[in-house]
PDB file of C-alpha atoms in Angstrom:
ATOM      1  CA  UNK M1367     132.756   5.993 136.029  1.00 29.00           C
ATOM      2  CA  UNK M1368     134.502   6.483 132.591  1.00 34.00           C
ATOM      3  CA  UNK M1369     133.765   9.081 130.484  1.00 36.00           C
ATOM      4  CA  UNK M1370     133.344   8.390 126.887  1.00 38.00           C
ATOM      5  CA  UNK M1371     132.306  11.821 125.569  1.00 42.00           C
ATOM      6  CA  UNK M1372     129.108  12.837 123.282  1.00 44.00           C
ATOM      7  CA  UNK M1373     128.844   9.245 122.694  1.00 43.00           C
ATOM      8  CA  UNK M1374     128.475   7.872 126.781  1.00 43.00           C
ATOM      9  CA  UNK M1375     124.944   7.773 126.558  1.00 44.00           C
ATOM     10  CA  UNK M1376     124.964   5.499 123.539  1.00 51.00           C
ATOM     11  CA  UNK M1377     127.570   3.087 125.424  1.00 51.00           C
ATOM     12  CA  UNK M1378     126.352  -0.077 126.735  1.00 56.00           C
ATOM     13  CA  UNK M1379     126.081  -0.989 130.354  1.00 67.00           C
ATOM     14  CA  UNK M1380     129.575  -0.934 131.966  1.00 74.00           C
ATOM     15  CA  UNK M1381     130.836  -2.388 135.061  1.00 87.00           C
ATOM     16  CA  UNK M1382     132.504  -0.826 137.830  1.00 90.00           C
ATOM     17  CA  UNK M1383     135.628  -3.630 137.401  1.00 94.00           C
ATOM     18  CA  UNK M1384     135.797  -2.147 133.690  1.00 94.00           C
ATOM     19  CA  UNK M1385     135.823   1.621 134.371  1.00 92.00           C
ATOM     20  CA  UNK M1386     138.987   0.215 136.890  1.00 95.00           C
ATOM     21  CA  UNK M1387     140.503  -1.632 134.298  1.00 95.00           C
ATOM     22  CA  UNK M1388     139.964   1.852 131.441  1.00 94.00           C
ATOM     23  CA  UNK M1389     141.149   4.594 134.105  1.00 94.00           C
ATOM     24  CA  UNK M1390     144.493   2.285 134.866  1.00 96.00           C
ATOM     25  CA  UNK M1391     144.922   1.692 131.320  1.00 95.00           C
ATOM     26  CA  UNK M1392     145.050   5.466 130.712  1.00 94.00           C
ATOM     27  CA  UNK M1393     146.652   6.856 133.468  1.00 95.00           C
ATOM     28  CA  UNK M1394     149.391   3.993 132.180  1.00 96.00           C
ATOM     29  CA  UNK M1395     149.499   5.248 128.569  1.00 92.00           C
ATOM     30  CA  UNK M1396     149.897   9.098 130.160  1.00 93.00           C
ATOM     31  CA  UNK M1397     152.810   7.511 132.478  1.00 95.00           C
ATOM     32  CA  UNK M1398     154.361   6.038 129.052  1.00 94.00           C
ATOM     33  CA  UNK M1399     154.210   2.379 130.531  1.00 97.00           C
ATOM     34  CA  UNK M1400     152.101   1.577 126.696  1.00 96.00           C
ATOM     35  CA  UNK M1401     152.944  -2.235 127.567  1.00 96.00           C
ATOM     36  CA  UNK M1402     150.883  -2.484 130.742  1.00 97.00           C
ATOM     37  CA  UNK M1403     148.025   0.195 129.151  1.00 96.00           C
ATOM     38  CA  UNK M1404     146.946  -2.459 126.344  1.00 97.00           C
ATOM     39  CA  UNK M1405     147.099  -5.151 128.875  1.00 97.00           C
ATOM     40  CA  UNK M1406     144.492  -3.520 131.148  1.00 96.00           C
ATOM     41  CA  UNK M1407     142.561  -2.566 127.979  1.00 96.00           C
ATOM     42  CA  UNK M1408     142.557  -6.069 126.653  1.00 97.00           C
ATOM     43  CA  UNK M1409     141.224  -7.618 129.898  1.00 96.00           C
ATOM     44  CA  UNK M1410     138.512  -4.480 129.454  1.00 95.00           C
ATOM     45  CA  UNK M1411     137.589  -5.774 126.162  1.00 95.00           C
ATOM     46  CA  UNK M1412     137.354  -9.319 127.790  1.00 95.00           C
ATOM     47  CA  UNK M1413     135.040  -7.592 130.129  1.00 92.00           C
ATOM     48  CA  UNK M1414     132.744  -5.961 127.584  1.00 92.00           C
ATOM     49  CA  UNK M1415     133.268  -7.413 124.198  1.00 93.00           C
ATOM     50  CA  UNK M1416     131.068  -5.038 122.896  1.00 93.00           C
ATOM     51  CA  UNK M1417     131.809  -1.643 124.006  1.00 94.00           C
ATOM     52  CA  UNK M1418     133.805   0.290 121.602  1.00 95.00           C
ATOM     53  CA  UNK M1419     136.034   2.670 123.868  1.00 93.00           C
ATOM     54  CA  UNK M1420     137.885  -0.264 124.947  1.00 95.00           C
ATOM     55  CA  UNK M1421     138.425  -2.079 121.551  1.00 96.00           C
ATOM     56  CA  UNK M1422     139.389   2.203 120.399  1.00 96.00           C
ATOM     57  CA  UNK M1423     142.041   2.430 123.216  1.00 96.00           C
ATOM     58  CA  UNK M1424     143.676  -1.216 122.712  1.00 97.00           C
ATOM     59  CA  UNK M1425     144.165   0.426 118.982  1.00 97.00           C
ATOM     60  CA  UNK M1426     146.083   3.548 120.143  1.00 96.00           C
ATOM     61  CA  UNK M1427     148.210   1.412 122.577  1.00 97.00           C
ATOM     62  CA  UNK M1428     148.859  -0.880 119.838  1.00 97.00           C
ATOM     63  CA  UNK M1429     149.561   1.922 117.838  1.00 96.00           C
ATOM     64  CA  UNK M1430     151.920   3.043 120.245  1.00 95.00           C
ATOM     65  CA  UNK M1431     153.774  -0.389 120.814  1.00 97.00           C
ATOM     66  CA  UNK M1432     154.349  -0.340 116.380  1.00 96.00           C
ATOM     67  CA  UNK M1433     151.669  -3.503 116.434  1.00 97.00           C
ATOM     68  CA  UNK M1434     150.002  -1.623 113.285  1.00 97.00           C
ATOM     69  CA  UNK M1435     148.441  -4.650 111.524  1.00 97.00           C
ATOM     70  CA  UNK M1436     146.943  -5.615 115.438  1.00 97.00           C
ATOM     71  CA  UNK M1437     146.003  -1.713 115.715  1.00 97.00           C
ATOM     72  CA  UNK M1438     143.994  -2.265 112.599  1.00 97.00           C
ATOM     73  CA  UNK M1439     142.104  -4.462 113.769  1.00 98.00           C
ATOM     74  CA  UNK M1440     141.451  -3.203 117.218  1.00 97.00           C
ATOM     75  CA  UNK M1441     140.531  -0.036 115.521  1.00 97.00           C
ATOM     76  CA  UNK M1442     138.068  -1.490 112.676  1.00 96.00           C
ATOM     77  CA  UNK M1443     136.086  -3.324 115.424  1.00 96.00           C
ATOM     78  CA  UNK M1444     136.080  -0.159 117.879  1.00 96.00           C
ATOM     79  CA  UNK M1445     134.349   1.854 115.334  1.00 97.00           C
ATOM     80  CA  UNK M1446     132.330  -1.491 113.602  1.00 96.00           C
ATOM     81  CA  UNK M1447     130.764  -1.015 116.521  1.00 96.00           C
ATOM     82  CA  UNK M1448     130.194   2.690 117.085  1.00 96.00           C
ATOM     83  CA  UNK M1449     131.364   4.502 113.684  1.00 96.00           C
ATOM     84  CA  UNK M1450     130.817   7.944 115.065  1.00 95.00           C
ATOM     85  CA  UNK M1451     133.980   8.565 117.762  1.00 94.00           C
ATOM     86  CA  UNK M1452     135.857  10.883 116.670  1.00 95.00           C
ATOM     87  CA  UNK M1453     138.967  10.517 119.137  1.00 94.00           C
ATOM     88  CA  UNK M1454     139.073   6.827 117.770  1.00 96.00           C
ATOM     89  CA  UNK M1455     139.272   8.146 114.141  1.00 97.00           C
ATOM     90  CA  UNK M1456     141.922  10.753 114.348  1.00 96.00           C
ATOM     91  CA  UNK M1457     144.150   8.005 116.424  1.00 95.00           C
ATOM     92  CA  UNK M1458     142.738   5.599 113.053  1.00 96.00           C
ATOM     93  CA  UNK M1459     144.016   8.271 110.595  1.00 96.00           C
ATOM     94  CA  UNK M1460     147.004   8.854 112.395  1.00 94.00           C
ATOM     95  CA  UNK M1461     148.010   5.328 111.676  1.00 96.00           C
ATOM     96  CA  UNK M1462     146.836   4.513 108.719  1.00 96.00           C
ATOM     97  CA  UNK M1463     149.750   7.744 107.558  1.00 94.00           C
ATOM     98  CA  UNK M1464     152.034   6.067 109.073  1.00 93.00           C
ATOM     99  CA  UNK M1465     151.225   2.774 107.598  1.00 95.00           C
ATOM    100  CA  UNK M1466     151.122   4.392 103.728  1.00 94.00           C
ATOM    101  CA  UNK M1467     147.355   4.353 103.367  1.00 95.00           C
ATOM    102  CA  UNK M1468     147.112   8.530 102.584  1.00 95.00           C
ATOM    103  CA  UNK M1469     144.267   8.531 100.888  1.00 96.00           C
ATOM    104  CA  UNK M1470     142.090   6.332 103.455  1.00 97.00           C
ATOM    105  CA  UNK M1471     143.357   8.234 106.293  1.00 97.00           C
ATOM    106  CA  UNK M1472     142.547  11.672 104.620  1.00 97.00           C
ATOM    107  CA  UNK M1473     139.004   9.584 104.435  1.00 97.00           C
ATOM    108  CA  UNK M1474     139.080   8.714 108.064  1.00 97.00           C
ATOM    109  CA  UNK M1475     140.260  11.884 109.473  1.00 97.00           C
ATOM    110  CA  UNK M1476     137.477  14.293 107.237  1.00 97.00           C
ATOM    111  CA  UNK M1477     134.756  11.518 108.415  1.00 96.00           C
ATOM    112  CA  UNK M1478     136.136  13.133 112.389  1.00 97.00           C
ATOM    113  CA  UNK M1479     135.861  16.307 111.094  1.00 97.00           C
ATOM    114  CA  UNK M1480     132.739  16.527 110.426  1.00 96.00           C
ATOM    115  CA  UNK M1481     131.309  14.406 113.910  1.00 96.00           C
ATOM    116  CA  UNK M1482     133.754  17.211 115.696  1.00 96.00           C
ATOM    117  CA  UNK M1483     134.770  20.403 114.003  1.00 97.00           C
ATOM    118  CA  UNK M1484     135.729  21.787 117.140  1.00 97.00           C
ATOM    119  CA  UNK M1485     138.666  19.024 117.651  1.00 97.00           C
ATOM    120  CA  UNK M1486     141.874  21.040 116.787  1.00 96.00           C
ATOM    121  CA  UNK M1487     143.934  17.856 116.631  1.00 96.00           C
ATOM    122  CA  UNK M1488     141.920  16.591 113.298  1.00 97.00           C
ATOM    123  CA  UNK M1489     143.060  19.551 111.467  1.00 98.00           C
ATOM    124  CA  UNK M1490     146.661  19.157 113.054  1.00 98.00           C
ATOM    125  CA  UNK M1491     146.969  15.409 111.868  1.00 96.00           C
ATOM    126  CA  UNK M1492     145.291  16.685 108.280  1.00 98.00           C
ATOM    127  CA  UNK M1493     148.186  18.896 108.082  1.00 98.00           C
ATOM    128  CA  UNK M1494     150.660  16.313 108.584  1.00 97.00           C
ATOM    129  CA  UNK M1495     149.254  14.406 106.308  1.00 97.00           C
ATOM    130  CA  UNK M1496     149.104  17.263 103.461  1.00 98.00           C
ATOM    131  CA  UNK M1497     151.901  18.034 104.666  1.00 97.00           C
ATOM    132  CA  UNK M1498     154.063  15.035 104.400  1.00 95.00           C
ATOM    133  CA  UNK M1499     152.199  14.237 101.288  1.00 95.00           C
ATOM    134  CA  UNK M1500     153.579  17.791  99.748  1.00 96.00           C
ATOM    135  CA  UNK M1501     150.254  19.368  99.815  1.00 97.00           C
ATOM    136  CA  UNK M1502     151.895  22.874 101.460  1.00 98.00           C
ATOM    137  CA  UNK M1503     149.126  25.026 101.038  1.00 98.00           C
ATOM    138  CA  UNK M1504     147.115  22.426 102.423  1.00 98.00           C
ATOM    139  CA  UNK M1505     148.880  21.815 105.132  1.00 98.00           C
ATOM    140  CA  UNK M1506     149.289  25.533 105.959  1.00 99.00           C
ATOM    141  CA  UNK M1507     145.154  25.751 106.313  1.00 99.00           C
ATOM    142  CA  UNK M1508     144.878  22.770 108.342  1.00 98.00           C
ATOM    143  CA  UNK M1509     147.581  24.585 110.538  1.00 99.00           C
ATOM    144  CA  UNK M1510     145.763  27.472 111.105  1.00 99.00           C
ATOM    145  CA  UNK M1511     142.271  26.050 111.530  1.00 98.00           C
ATOM    146  CA  UNK M1512     143.843  24.251 114.057  1.00 98.00           C
ATOM    147  CA  UNK M1513     145.634  27.001 115.478  1.00 99.00           C
ATOM    148  CA  UNK M1514     142.360  28.596 115.916  1.00 98.00           C
ATOM    149  CA  UNK M1515     140.689  26.273 117.980  1.00 98.00           C
ATOM    150  CA  UNK M1516     144.229  25.878 119.902  1.00 98.00           C
ATOM    151  CA  UNK M1517     146.872  28.445 119.781  1.00 98.00           C
ATOM    152  CA  UNK M1518     148.651  27.153 122.202  1.00 98.00           C
ATOM    153  CA  UNK M1519     149.746  23.841 120.592  1.00 98.00           C
ATOM    154  CA  UNK M1520     153.411  24.480 120.099  1.00 98.00           C
ATOM    155  CA  UNK M1521     153.929  20.857 118.312  1.00 98.00           C
ATOM    156  CA  UNK M1522     151.594  22.544 115.340  1.00 99.00           C
ATOM    157  CA  UNK M1523     153.253  26.024 115.645  1.00 99.00           C
ATOM    158  CA  UNK M1524     156.554  23.798 114.671  1.00 99.00           C
ATOM    159  CA  UNK M1525     155.152  21.695 111.705  1.00 99.00           C
ATOM    160  CA  UNK M1526     153.514  24.970 110.431  1.00 99.00           C
ATOM    161  CA  UNK M1527     156.670  26.494 110.527  1.00 99.00           C
ATOM    162  CA  UNK M1528     158.447  23.139 108.475  1.00 98.00           C
ATOM    163  CA  UNK M1529     155.723  23.888 106.187  1.00 99.00           C
ATOM    164  CA  UNK M1530     156.742  27.543 105.679  1.00 99.00           C
ATOM    165  CA  UNK M1531     160.352  26.228 105.307  1.00 98.00           C
ATOM    166  CA  UNK M1532     159.208  23.672 102.932  1.00 98.00           C
ATOM    167  CA  UNK M1533     157.741  26.364 100.454  1.00 98.00           C
ATOM    168  CA  UNK M1534     160.199  28.612 100.789  1.00 97.00           C
ATOM    169  CA  UNK M1535     158.355  31.445 102.809  1.00 98.00           C
ATOM    170  CA  UNK M1536     161.411  32.012 105.288  1.00 98.00           C
ATOM    171  CA  UNK M1537     160.032  35.065 107.176  1.00 98.00           C
ATOM    172  CA  UNK M1538     156.459  33.388 108.326  1.00 99.00           C
ATOM    173  CA  UNK M1539     158.837  29.697 108.907  1.00 99.00           C
ATOM    174  CA  UNK M1540     160.841  31.965 111.219  1.00 99.00           C
ATOM    175  CA  UNK M1541     157.830  33.773 113.330  1.00 99.00           C
ATOM    176  CA  UNK M1542     155.786  30.220 113.720  1.00 99.00           C
ATOM    177  CA  UNK M1543     159.198  28.421 115.060  1.00 99.00           C
ATOM    178  CA  UNK M1544     159.528  31.690 117.419  1.00 99.00           C
ATOM    179  CA  UNK M1545     156.090  31.050 118.411  1.00 99.00           C
ATOM    180  CA  UNK M1546     156.787  27.405 119.041  1.00 99.00           C
ATOM    181  CA  UNK M1547     160.262  28.219 121.643  1.00 98.00           C
ATOM    182  CA  UNK M1548     157.930  30.879 123.287  1.00 98.00           C
ATOM    183  CA  UNK M1549     155.213  28.484 124.017  1.00 99.00           C
ATOM    184  CA  UNK M1550     158.099  25.596 124.716  1.00 98.00           C
ATOM    185  CA  UNK M1551     161.508  27.341 125.593  1.00 98.00           C
ATOM    186  CA  UNK M1552     163.127  23.807 125.606  1.00 97.00           C
ATOM    187  CA  UNK M1553     162.141  22.405 121.649  1.00 98.00           C
ATOM    188  CA  UNK M1554     165.614  21.567 120.523  1.00 98.00           C
ATOM    189  CA  UNK M1555     164.094  21.359 116.864  1.00 98.00           C
ATOM    190  CA  UNK M1556     162.593  24.531 116.862  1.00 99.00           C
ATOM    191  CA  UNK M1557     165.945  26.572 118.179  1.00 99.00           C
ATOM    192  CA  UNK M1558     167.710  24.783 115.114  1.00 98.00           C
ATOM    193  CA  UNK M1559     165.413  25.972 112.542  1.00 98.00           C
ATOM    194  CA  UNK M1560     165.893  29.369 113.995  1.00 99.00           C
ATOM    195  CA  UNK M1561     169.694  29.205 113.868  1.00 98.00           C
ATOM    196  CA  UNK M1562     169.503  27.214 110.139  1.00 98.00           C
ATOM    197  CA  UNK M1563     167.257  30.490 108.775  1.00 98.00           C
ATOM    198  CA  UNK M1564     168.946  33.372 110.443  1.00 98.00           C
ATOM    199  CA  UNK M1565     172.570  31.562 109.187  1.00 98.00           C
ATOM    200  CA  UNK M1566     170.819  31.268 105.138  1.00 97.00           C
ATOM    201  CA  UNK M1567     170.291  35.204 105.570  1.00 96.00           C
ATOM    202  CA  UNK M1568     173.548  35.839 107.468  1.00 97.00           C
ATOM    203  CA  UNK M1569     172.733  37.070 110.568  1.00 98.00           C
ATOM    204  CA  UNK M1570     175.424  34.653 111.893  1.00 98.00           C
ATOM    205  CA  UNK M1571     176.107  36.219 115.625  1.00 98.00           C
ATOM    206  CA  UNK M1572     172.004  35.732 116.028  1.00 98.00           C
ATOM    207  CA  UNK M1573     172.329  32.197 114.127  1.00 99.00           C
ATOM    208  CA  UNK M1574     174.794  30.780 116.614  1.00 98.00           C
ATOM    209  CA  UNK M1575     172.704  32.508 119.689  1.00 98.00           C
ATOM    210  CA  UNK M1576     170.038  30.393 118.673  1.00 98.00           C
ATOM    211  CA  UNK M1577     172.499  26.800 117.782  1.00 98.00           C
ATOM    212  CA  UNK M1578     173.755  27.569 121.525  1.00 98.00           C
ATOM    213  CA  UNK M1579     170.379  27.323 123.199  1.00 98.00           C
ATOM    214  CA  UNK M1580     170.149  24.519 121.044  1.00 98.00           C
ATOM    215  CA  UNK M1581     173.522  22.403 121.777  1.00 98.00           C
ATOM    216  CA  UNK M1582     172.485  23.206 125.962  1.00 98.00           C
ATOM    217  CA  UNK M1583     169.190  21.593 124.931  1.00 98.00           C
ATOM    218  CA  UNK M1584     170.867  18.485 122.847  1.00 98.00           C
ATOM    219  CA  UNK M1585     174.402  18.373 122.717  1.00 98.00           C
ATOM    220  CA  UNK M1586     173.748  14.944 120.944  1.00 98.00           C
ATOM    221  CA  UNK M1587     172.770  16.281 117.693  1.00 98.00           C
ATOM    222  CA  UNK M1588     174.807  16.237 114.739  1.00 98.00           C
ATOM    223  CA  UNK M1589     172.955  18.075 112.744  1.00 98.00           C
ATOM    224  CA  UNK M1590     173.084  20.844 115.106  1.00 98.00           C
ATOM    225  CA  UNK M1591     176.932  20.693 115.656  1.00 99.00           C
ATOM    226  CA  UNK M1592     177.216  20.722 111.899  1.00 98.00           C
ATOM    227  CA  UNK M1593     175.211  23.856 111.220  1.00 98.00           C
ATOM    228  CA  UNK M1594     177.174  25.130 113.852  1.00 98.00           C
ATOM    229  CA  UNK M1595     180.286  24.564 112.362  1.00 98.00           C
ATOM    230  CA  UNK M1596     179.150  26.237 108.884  1.00 98.00           C
ATOM    231  CA  UNK M1597     178.101  29.424 111.478  1.00 98.00           C
ATOM    232  CA  UNK M1598     181.303  29.531 112.461  1.00 98.00           C
ATOM    233  CA  UNK M1599     182.613  29.383 109.606  1.00 97.00           C
ATOM    234  CA  UNK M1600     181.639  32.547 108.141  1.00 98.00           C
ATOM    235  CA  UNK M1601     182.286  33.867 111.463  1.00 98.00           C
ATOM    236  CA  UNK M1602     186.051  32.752 111.037  1.00 97.00           C
ATOM    237  CA  UNK M1603     186.473  30.869 113.701  1.00 98.00           C
ATOM    238  CA  UNK M1604     188.095  28.267 111.998  1.00 96.00           C
ATOM    239  CA  UNK M1605     189.303  26.246 115.232  1.00 97.00           C
ATOM    240  CA  UNK M1606     185.782  26.295 116.789  1.00 98.00           C
ATOM    241  CA  UNK M1607     184.602  25.601 113.428  1.00 98.00           C
ATOM    242  CA  UNK M1608     186.594  22.470 112.999  1.00 98.00           C
ATOM    243  CA  UNK M1609     185.955  21.098 116.200  1.00 98.00           C
ATOM    244  CA  UNK M1610     182.119  21.135 115.294  1.00 99.00           C
ATOM    245  CA  UNK M1611     182.258  19.310 112.495  1.00 99.00           C
ATOM    246  CA  UNK M1612     184.079  17.106 114.118  1.00 98.00           C
ATOM    247  CA  UNK M1613     181.964  16.837 116.618  1.00 99.00           C
ATOM    248  CA  UNK M1614     178.830  15.851 114.128  1.00 99.00           C
ATOM    249  CA  UNK M1615     181.281  12.857 112.758  1.00 98.00           C
ATOM    250  CA  UNK M1616     182.037  11.577 116.012  1.00 98.00           C
ATOM    251  CA  UNK M1617     178.218  11.264 116.754  1.00 99.00           C
ATOM    252  CA  UNK M1618     177.299  10.230 113.330  1.00 98.00           C
ATOM    253  CA  UNK M1619     180.025   8.744 111.229  1.00 97.00           C
ATOM    254  CA  UNK M1620     177.876   8.359 108.180  1.00 98.00           C
ATOM    255  CA  UNK M1621     177.381  12.310 108.041  1.00 98.00           C
ATOM    256  CA  UNK M1622     178.869  12.651 104.498  1.00 98.00           C
ATOM    257  CA  UNK M1623     178.831  16.773 104.224  1.00 98.00           C
ATOM    258  CA  UNK M1624     180.558  16.881 107.828  1.00 98.00           C
ATOM    259  CA  UNK M1625     184.019  14.726 106.220  1.00 99.00           C
ATOM    260  CA  UNK M1626     183.728  16.840 103.782  1.00 98.00           C
ATOM    261  CA  UNK M1627     183.953  19.995 104.870  1.00 98.00           C
ATOM    262  CA  UNK M1628     186.643  18.395 107.772  1.00 98.00           C
ATOM    263  CA  UNK M1629     188.927  17.351 104.511  1.00 98.00           C
ATOM    264  CA  UNK M1630     188.777  20.390 103.095  1.00 98.00           C
ATOM    265  CA  UNK M1631     189.573  22.340 106.007  1.00 98.00           C
ATOM    266  CA  UNK M1632     192.303  20.106 106.645  1.00 98.00           C
ATOM    267  CA  UNK M1633     193.599  20.709 102.448  1.00 98.00           C
ATOM    268  CA  UNK M1634     193.213  24.785 103.737  1.00 96.00           C
ATOM    269  CA  UNK M1635     195.755  23.629 106.462  1.00 96.00           C
ATOM    270  CA  UNK M1636     198.116  21.227 103.733  1.00 97.00           C
ATOM    271  CA  UNK M1637     197.374  18.634 106.407  1.00 98.00           C
ATOM    272  CA  UNK M1638     196.839  16.309 102.997  1.00 98.00           C
ATOM    273  CA  UNK M1639     196.450  12.473 104.809  1.00 98.00           C
ATOM    274  CA  UNK M1640     194.270  13.867 107.181  1.00 98.00           C
ATOM    275  CA  UNK M1641     192.337  15.518 104.393  1.00 98.00           C
ATOM    276  CA  UNK M1642     192.433  11.930 102.747  1.00 98.00           C
ATOM    277  CA  UNK M1643     190.750  10.230 105.640  1.00 98.00           C
ATOM    278  CA  UNK M1644     187.941  11.987 105.528  1.00 98.00           C
ATOM    279  CA  UNK M1645     187.622  12.000 102.412  1.00 98.00           C
ATOM    280  CA  UNK M1646     187.580   8.630 102.224  1.00 98.00           C
ATOM    281  CA  UNK M1647     185.130   8.608 105.351  1.00 98.00           C
ATOM    282  CA  UNK M1648     182.267  10.667 103.277  1.00 98.00           C
ATOM    283  CA  UNK M1649     183.045   8.401  99.852  1.00 97.00           C
ATOM    284  CA  UNK M1650     182.569   5.036 102.388  1.00 97.00           C
ATOM    285  CA  UNK M1651     179.363   6.438 102.488  1.00 96.00           C
ATOM    286  CA  UNK M1652     178.241   8.618  99.037  1.00 96.00           C
ATOM    287  CA  UNK M1653     180.797   7.033  96.734  1.00 95.00           C
ATOM    288  CA  UNK M1654     179.039   9.090  93.990  1.00 95.00           C
ATOM    289  CA  UNK M1655     179.585  12.294  95.148  1.00 96.00           C
ATOM    290  CA  UNK M1656     182.309  13.721  92.571  1.00 95.00           C
ATOM    291  CA  UNK M1657     183.097  16.510  95.114  1.00 96.00           C
ATOM    292  CA  UNK M1658     184.520  13.799  97.317  1.00 97.00           C
ATOM    293  CA  UNK M1659     186.675  12.491  94.607  1.00 97.00           C
ATOM    294  CA  UNK M1660     188.332  15.422  93.717  1.00 96.00           C
ATOM    295  CA  UNK M1661     188.863  16.508  97.393  1.00 97.00           C
ATOM    296  CA  UNK M1662     190.461  13.178  97.709  1.00 98.00           C
ATOM    297  CA  UNK M1663     192.639  13.570  94.641  1.00 97.00           C
ATOM    298  CA  UNK M1664     193.928  16.820  96.050  1.00 97.00           C
ATOM    299  CA  UNK M1665     194.618  15.552  99.468  1.00 98.00           C
ATOM    300  CA  UNK M1666     196.722  12.655  97.320  1.00 97.00           C
ATOM    301  CA  UNK M1667     198.638  14.798  95.402  1.00 97.00           C
ATOM    302  CA  UNK M1668     199.386  17.107  98.074  1.00 97.00           C
ATOM    303  CA  UNK M1669     201.402  13.788 100.087  1.00 97.00           C
ATOM    304  CA  UNK M1670     202.911  13.512  96.344  1.00 96.00           C
ATOM    305  CA  UNK M1671     201.165  10.540  95.680  1.00 96.00           C
ATOM    306  CA  UNK M1672     200.829  10.936  91.902  1.00 96.00           C
ATOM    307  CA  UNK M1673     200.001   7.550  90.566  1.00 95.00           C
ATOM    308  CA  UNK M1674     197.215   6.782  92.839  1.00 96.00           C
ATOM    309  CA  UNK M1675     195.597  10.085  92.522  1.00 95.00           C
ATOM    310  CA  UNK M1676     195.978   9.913  88.933  1.00 95.00           C
ATOM    311  CA  UNK M1677     193.961   6.511  89.341  1.00 94.00           C
ATOM    312  CA  UNK M1678     191.528   7.779  91.318  1.00 95.00           C
ATOM    313  CA  UNK M1679     190.814  10.679  89.516  1.00 93.00           C
ATOM    314  CA  UNK M1680     189.895   7.934  86.473  1.00 88.00           C
ATOM    315  CA  UNK M1681     187.155   6.294  88.897  1.00 83.00           C
ATOM    316  CA  UNK M1682     184.943   9.691  88.143  1.00 81.00           C
ATOM    317  CA  UNK M1683     186.564  11.586  85.293  1.00 78.00           C
TER     318      UNK M1683
END
């Protein structure tokens, strides 16, 4: 039989086939096969059209498939049948946040918190809502509420770290990120953030260690390579720094700052044509940045292209 939590006793009588469909849908959700899960949940709503849980889980599947308008309809239908389903309210609130309806999302999540105040995901989702709305103090409070209920939620620790970082509280951010990797050592973003914080306070050897961990987990992250290049630059390991910035541009050809750093290295080495190519690549993606035009002018002058350099200078002065 399907378990419906605290509201099971209020649910309508259900058939064995309905239970089978719901259980199969849930198994498929856990396996990541969302398209197939949707089919089973939809069949369940056809068998028991007035069962709120079936409609709610159909909404979850549709949400994960990115079919947001259909998901809203399913959630609304589910909550019309039973307005007191905290897990469905949490998913609906998360969807509304994704769709940009922050006010209604907050209202929905607060409704859920009154029904199930010990459900940590409610406070976690409220934290996400407040963080993305710029209400950093409120977000931090919500994350701590969630962590008091479930201290092993690594994503919550990570988002708490992000919020502290946004608020300029780097020591607190580092502690939260370190707790994240303690719980989930293979979290690449947490290692990247630890590396950035350590680099920001000048602890470059430890920053490089953290970025080594990041690279081992996610070797195709352009930002990670860029951060690595910056650390290596400060360690005066220029050849490795150059290769790190180059790798960043290979992974993301629109990475303006990585192109600019490469251009600067070429300028120092008096490789002016290569510097020109880098600055042109950077300008292609950010034509408003005067630094890039200045670098281009210097690279042109280094090649003796004085007329072109003069004309280029006029474009940003």
